[in-house]
Short mmCIF file of N, CA and C in Angstrom, two decimals:
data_model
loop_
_atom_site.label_atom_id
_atom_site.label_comp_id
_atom_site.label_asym_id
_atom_site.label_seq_id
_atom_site.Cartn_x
_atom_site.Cartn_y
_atom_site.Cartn_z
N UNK C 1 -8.13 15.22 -22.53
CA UNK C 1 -9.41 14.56 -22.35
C UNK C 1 -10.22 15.36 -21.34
N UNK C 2 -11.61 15.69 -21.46
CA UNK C 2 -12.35 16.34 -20.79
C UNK C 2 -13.56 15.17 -20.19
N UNK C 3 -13.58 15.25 -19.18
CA UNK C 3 -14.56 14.49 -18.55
C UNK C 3 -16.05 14.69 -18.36
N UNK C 4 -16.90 14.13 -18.57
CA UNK C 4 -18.69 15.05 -18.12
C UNK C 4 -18.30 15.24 -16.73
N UNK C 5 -18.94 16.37 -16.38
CA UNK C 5 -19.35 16.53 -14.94
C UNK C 5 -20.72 15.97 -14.22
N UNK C 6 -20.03 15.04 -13.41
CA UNK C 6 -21.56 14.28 -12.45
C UNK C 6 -22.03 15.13 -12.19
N UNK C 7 -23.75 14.84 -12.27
CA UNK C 7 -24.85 15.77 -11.36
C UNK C 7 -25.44 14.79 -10.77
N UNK C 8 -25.46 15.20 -9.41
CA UNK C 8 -26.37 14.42 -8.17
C UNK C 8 -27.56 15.08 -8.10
N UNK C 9 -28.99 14.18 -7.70
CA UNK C 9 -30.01 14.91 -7.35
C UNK C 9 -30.01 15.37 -5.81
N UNK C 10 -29.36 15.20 -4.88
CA UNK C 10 -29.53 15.68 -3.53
C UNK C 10 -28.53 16.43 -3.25
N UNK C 11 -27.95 17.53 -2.25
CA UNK C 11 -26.44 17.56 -2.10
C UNK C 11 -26.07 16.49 -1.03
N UNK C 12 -24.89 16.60 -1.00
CA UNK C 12 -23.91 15.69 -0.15
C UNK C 12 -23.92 16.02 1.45
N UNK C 13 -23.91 15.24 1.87
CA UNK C 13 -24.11 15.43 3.29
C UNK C 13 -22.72 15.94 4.15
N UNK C 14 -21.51 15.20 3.13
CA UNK C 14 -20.18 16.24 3.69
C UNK C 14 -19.69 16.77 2.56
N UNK C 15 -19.46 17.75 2.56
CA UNK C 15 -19.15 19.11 1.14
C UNK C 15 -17.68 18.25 0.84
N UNK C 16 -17.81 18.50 -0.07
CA UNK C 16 -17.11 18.39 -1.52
C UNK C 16 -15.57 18.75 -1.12
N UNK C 17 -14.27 18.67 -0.99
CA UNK C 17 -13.30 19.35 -0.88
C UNK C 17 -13.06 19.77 -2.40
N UNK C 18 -13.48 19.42 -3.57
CA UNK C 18 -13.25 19.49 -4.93
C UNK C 18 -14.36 20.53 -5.33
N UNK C 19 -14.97 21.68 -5.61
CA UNK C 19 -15.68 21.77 -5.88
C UNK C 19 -15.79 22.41 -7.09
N UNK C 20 -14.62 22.96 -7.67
CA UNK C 20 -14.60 23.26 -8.86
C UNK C 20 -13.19 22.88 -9.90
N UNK C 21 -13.41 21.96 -10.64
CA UNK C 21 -12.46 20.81 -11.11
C UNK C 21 -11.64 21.72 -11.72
N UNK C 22 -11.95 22.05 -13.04
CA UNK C 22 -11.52 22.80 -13.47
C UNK C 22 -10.60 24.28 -13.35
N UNK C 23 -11.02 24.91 -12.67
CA UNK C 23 -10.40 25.85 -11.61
C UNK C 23 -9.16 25.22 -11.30
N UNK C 24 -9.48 24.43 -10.69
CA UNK C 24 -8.43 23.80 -9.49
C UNK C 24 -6.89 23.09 -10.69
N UNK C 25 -7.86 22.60 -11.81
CA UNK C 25 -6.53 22.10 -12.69
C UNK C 25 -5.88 22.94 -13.58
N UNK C 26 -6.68 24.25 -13.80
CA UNK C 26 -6.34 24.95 -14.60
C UNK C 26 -4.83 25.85 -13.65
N UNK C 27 -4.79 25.66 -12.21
CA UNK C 27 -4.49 26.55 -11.53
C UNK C 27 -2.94 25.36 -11.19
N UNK C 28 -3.39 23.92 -10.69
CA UNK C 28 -2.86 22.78 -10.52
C UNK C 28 -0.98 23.31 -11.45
N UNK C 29 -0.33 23.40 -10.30
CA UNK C 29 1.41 23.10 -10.35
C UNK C 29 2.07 21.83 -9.83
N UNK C 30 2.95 21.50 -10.32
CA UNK C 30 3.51 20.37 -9.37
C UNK C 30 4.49 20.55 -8.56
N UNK C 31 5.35 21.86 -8.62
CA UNK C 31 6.10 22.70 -7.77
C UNK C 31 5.16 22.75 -5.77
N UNK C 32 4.11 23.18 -6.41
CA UNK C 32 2.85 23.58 -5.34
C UNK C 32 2.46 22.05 -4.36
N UNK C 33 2.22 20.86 -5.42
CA UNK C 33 1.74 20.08 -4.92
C UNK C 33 3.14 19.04 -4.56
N UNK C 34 4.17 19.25 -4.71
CA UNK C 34 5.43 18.89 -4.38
C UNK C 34 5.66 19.51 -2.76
N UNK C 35 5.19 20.63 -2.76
CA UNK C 35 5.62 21.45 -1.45
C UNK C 35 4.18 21.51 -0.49
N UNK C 36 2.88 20.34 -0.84
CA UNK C 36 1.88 20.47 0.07
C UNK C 36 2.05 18.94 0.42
N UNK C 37 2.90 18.26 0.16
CA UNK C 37 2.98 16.87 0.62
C UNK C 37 3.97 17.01 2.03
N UNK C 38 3.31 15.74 2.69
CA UNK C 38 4.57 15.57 4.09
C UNK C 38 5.98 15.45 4.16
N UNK C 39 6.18 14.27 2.58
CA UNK C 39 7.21 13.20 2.81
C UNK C 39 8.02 12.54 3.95
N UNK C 40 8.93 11.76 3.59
CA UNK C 40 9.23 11.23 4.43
C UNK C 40 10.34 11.63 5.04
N UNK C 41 10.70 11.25 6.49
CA UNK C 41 11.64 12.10 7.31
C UNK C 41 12.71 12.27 6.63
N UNK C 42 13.64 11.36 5.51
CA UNK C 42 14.47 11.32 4.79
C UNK C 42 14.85 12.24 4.07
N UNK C 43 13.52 12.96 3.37
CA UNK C 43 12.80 13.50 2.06
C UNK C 43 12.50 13.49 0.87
N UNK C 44 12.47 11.63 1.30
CA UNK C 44 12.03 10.94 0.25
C UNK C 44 10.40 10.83 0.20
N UNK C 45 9.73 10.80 -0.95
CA UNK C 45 8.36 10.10 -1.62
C UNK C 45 8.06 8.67 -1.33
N UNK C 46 6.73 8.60 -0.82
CA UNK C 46 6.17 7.32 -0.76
C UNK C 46 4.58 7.12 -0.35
N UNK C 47 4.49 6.93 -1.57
CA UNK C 47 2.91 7.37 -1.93
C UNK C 47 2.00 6.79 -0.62
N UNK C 48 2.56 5.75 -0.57
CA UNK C 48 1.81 4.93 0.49
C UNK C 48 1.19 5.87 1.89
N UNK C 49 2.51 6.72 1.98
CA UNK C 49 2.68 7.37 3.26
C UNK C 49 2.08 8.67 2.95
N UNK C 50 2.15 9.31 1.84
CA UNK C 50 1.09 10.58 1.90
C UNK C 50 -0.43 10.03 1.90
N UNK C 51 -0.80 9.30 1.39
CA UNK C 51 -1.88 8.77 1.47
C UNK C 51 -2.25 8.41 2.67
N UNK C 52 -1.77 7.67 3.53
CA UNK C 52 -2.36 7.13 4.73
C UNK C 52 -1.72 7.64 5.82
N UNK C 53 -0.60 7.43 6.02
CA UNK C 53 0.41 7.36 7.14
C UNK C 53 0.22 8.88 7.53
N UNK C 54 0.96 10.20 6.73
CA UNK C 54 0.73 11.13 6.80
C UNK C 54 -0.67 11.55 7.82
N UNK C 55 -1.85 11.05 6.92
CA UNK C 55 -2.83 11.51 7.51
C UNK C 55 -2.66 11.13 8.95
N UNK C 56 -2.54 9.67 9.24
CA UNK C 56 -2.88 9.12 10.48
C UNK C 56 -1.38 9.78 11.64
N UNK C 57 -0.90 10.25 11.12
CA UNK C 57 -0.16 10.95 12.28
C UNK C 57 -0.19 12.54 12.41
N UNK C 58 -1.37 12.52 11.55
CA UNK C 58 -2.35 14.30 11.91
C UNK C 58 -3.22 14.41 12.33
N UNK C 59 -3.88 15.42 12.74
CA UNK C 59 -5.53 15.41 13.30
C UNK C 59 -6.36 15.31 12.16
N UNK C 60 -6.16 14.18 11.37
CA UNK C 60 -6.86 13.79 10.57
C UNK C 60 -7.19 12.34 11.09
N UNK C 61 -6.25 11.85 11.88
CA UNK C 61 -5.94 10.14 12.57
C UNK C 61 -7.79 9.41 12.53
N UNK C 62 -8.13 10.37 13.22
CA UNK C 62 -10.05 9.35 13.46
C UNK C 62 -11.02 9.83 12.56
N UNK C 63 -10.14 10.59 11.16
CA UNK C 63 -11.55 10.53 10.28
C UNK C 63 -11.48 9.63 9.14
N UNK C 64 -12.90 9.74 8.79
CA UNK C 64 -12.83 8.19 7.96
C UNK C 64 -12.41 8.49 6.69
N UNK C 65 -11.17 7.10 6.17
CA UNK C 65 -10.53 7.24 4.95
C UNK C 65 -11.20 6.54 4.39
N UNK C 66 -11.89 5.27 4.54
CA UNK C 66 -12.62 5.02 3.59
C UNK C 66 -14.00 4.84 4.13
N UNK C 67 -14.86 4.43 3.45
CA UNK C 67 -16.90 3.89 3.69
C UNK C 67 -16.72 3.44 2.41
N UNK C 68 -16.96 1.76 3.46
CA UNK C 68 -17.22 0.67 2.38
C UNK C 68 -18.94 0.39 2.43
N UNK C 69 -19.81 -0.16 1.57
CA UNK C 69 -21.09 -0.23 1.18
C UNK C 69 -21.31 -1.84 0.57
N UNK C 70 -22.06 -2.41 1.09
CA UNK C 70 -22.36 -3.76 0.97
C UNK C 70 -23.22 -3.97 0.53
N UNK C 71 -23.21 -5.25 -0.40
CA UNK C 71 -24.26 -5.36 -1.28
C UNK C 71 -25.80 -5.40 -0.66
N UNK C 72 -25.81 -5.41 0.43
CA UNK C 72 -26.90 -5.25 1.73
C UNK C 72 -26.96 -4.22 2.01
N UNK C 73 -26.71 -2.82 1.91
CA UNK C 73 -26.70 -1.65 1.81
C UNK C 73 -26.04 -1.11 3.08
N UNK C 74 -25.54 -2.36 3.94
CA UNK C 74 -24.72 -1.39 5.37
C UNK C 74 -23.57 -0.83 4.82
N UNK C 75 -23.40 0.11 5.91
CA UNK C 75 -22.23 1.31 5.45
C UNK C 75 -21.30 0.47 6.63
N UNK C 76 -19.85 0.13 6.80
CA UNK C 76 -18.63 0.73 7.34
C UNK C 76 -17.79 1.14 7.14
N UNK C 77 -16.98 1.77 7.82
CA UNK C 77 -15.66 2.66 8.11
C UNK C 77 -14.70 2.43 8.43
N UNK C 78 -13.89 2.97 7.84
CA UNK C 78 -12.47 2.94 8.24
C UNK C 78 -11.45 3.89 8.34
N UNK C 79 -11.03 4.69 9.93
CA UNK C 79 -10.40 6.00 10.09
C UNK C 79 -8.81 5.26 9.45
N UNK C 80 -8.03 6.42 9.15
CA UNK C 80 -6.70 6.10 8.72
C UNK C 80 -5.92 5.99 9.68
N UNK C 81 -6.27 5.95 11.00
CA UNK C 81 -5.60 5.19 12.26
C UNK C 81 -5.53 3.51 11.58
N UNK C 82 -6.95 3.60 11.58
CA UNK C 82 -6.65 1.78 11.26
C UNK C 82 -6.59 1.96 9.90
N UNK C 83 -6.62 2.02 8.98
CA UNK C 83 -6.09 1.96 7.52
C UNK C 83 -4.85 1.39 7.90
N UNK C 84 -3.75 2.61 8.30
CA UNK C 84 -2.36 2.48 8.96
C UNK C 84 -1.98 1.19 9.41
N UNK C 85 -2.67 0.91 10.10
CA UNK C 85 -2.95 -0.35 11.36
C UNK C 85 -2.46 -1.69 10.46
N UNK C 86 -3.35 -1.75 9.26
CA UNK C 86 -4.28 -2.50 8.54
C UNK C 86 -2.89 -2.76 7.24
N UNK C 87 -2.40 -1.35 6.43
CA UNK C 87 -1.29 -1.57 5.67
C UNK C 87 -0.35 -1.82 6.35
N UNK C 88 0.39 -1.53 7.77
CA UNK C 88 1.55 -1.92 8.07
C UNK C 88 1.57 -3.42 8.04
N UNK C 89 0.28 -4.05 8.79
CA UNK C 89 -0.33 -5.72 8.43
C UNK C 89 0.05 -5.90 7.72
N UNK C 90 -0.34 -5.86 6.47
CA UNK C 90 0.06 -6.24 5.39
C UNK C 90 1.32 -6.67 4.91
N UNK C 91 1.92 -5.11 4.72
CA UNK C 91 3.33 -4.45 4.51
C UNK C 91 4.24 -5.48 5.53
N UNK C 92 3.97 -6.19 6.92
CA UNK C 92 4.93 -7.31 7.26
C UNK C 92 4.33 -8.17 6.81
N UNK C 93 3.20 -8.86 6.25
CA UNK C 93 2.84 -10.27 5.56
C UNK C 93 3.92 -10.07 4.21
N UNK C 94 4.07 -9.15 3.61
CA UNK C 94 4.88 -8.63 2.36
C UNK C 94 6.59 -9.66 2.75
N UNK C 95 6.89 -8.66 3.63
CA UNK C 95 8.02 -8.32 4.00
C UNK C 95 8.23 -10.18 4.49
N UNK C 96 7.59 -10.92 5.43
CA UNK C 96 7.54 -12.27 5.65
C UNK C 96 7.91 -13.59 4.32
N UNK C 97 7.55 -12.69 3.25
CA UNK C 97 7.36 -13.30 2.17
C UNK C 97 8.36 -13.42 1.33
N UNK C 98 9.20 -12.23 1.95
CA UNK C 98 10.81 -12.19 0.97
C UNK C 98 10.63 -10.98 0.13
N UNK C 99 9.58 -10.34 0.05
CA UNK C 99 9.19 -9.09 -0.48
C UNK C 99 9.33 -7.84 0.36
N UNK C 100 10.26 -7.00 -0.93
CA UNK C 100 11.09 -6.00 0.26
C UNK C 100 10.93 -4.62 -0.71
N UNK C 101 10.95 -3.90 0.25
CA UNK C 101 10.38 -2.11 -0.45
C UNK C 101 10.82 -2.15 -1.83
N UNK C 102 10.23 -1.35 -2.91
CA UNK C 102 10.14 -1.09 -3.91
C UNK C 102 9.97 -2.38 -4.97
N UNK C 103 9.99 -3.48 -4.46
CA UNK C 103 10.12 -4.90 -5.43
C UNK C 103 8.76 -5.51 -5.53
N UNK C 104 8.60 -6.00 -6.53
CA UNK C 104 7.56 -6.86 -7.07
C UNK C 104 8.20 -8.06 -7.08
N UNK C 105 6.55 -8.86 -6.75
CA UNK C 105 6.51 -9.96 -6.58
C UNK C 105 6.10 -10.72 -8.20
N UNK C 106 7.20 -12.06 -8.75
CA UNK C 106 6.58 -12.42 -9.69
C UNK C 106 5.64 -13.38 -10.13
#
């Protein structure tokens, strides 16, 4: 499946880390992207933790993982310090619940 490529009328105010899709997938290993992940001290996978955790225990910690946009047009933020903060929350409301790593709830 080939996707259209978005065109914006302005550029972006923070550049692109993606900037050429194609390139990048044509080139895209999973050997490569197996060996650019953190994992976990174990050396086990857990998506959760390359995604957030990872970041927030790099000098990545105070930049913003997400910008949320309200139907009022304010912008806030959220660095993956508190993302972190925010899923471990969670992750013990989970865990409180009788819900324990890798299990679904029915």
């Amino acid at each position: 499946m080939h996707w259209e490529t978005i065109r914006k009328d302005t550029a972006p105010v923070v550049p692109p880390c993606l900037t050429d899709y194609d390139r990048t997938r044509s080139a895209f290993t999973w050997s490569q992207a197996h060996s650019a992940r953190a994992g976990l001290p174990d050396g086990g996978l857990n998506m959760a933790h390359e995604a957030v955790d990872g970041h927030a225990a790099s000098d990545h910690a105070h930049k913003v993982a997400l910008r949320c946009v309200a139907r009022d047009d304010s912008v806030s933020t959220v660095t993956y310090t508190e993302l972190a903060r925010r899923t471990a929350r969670f992750a013990n409301v989970l865990r409180s619940l009788g819900v324990g790593n890798g299990q679904a709830r029915p």
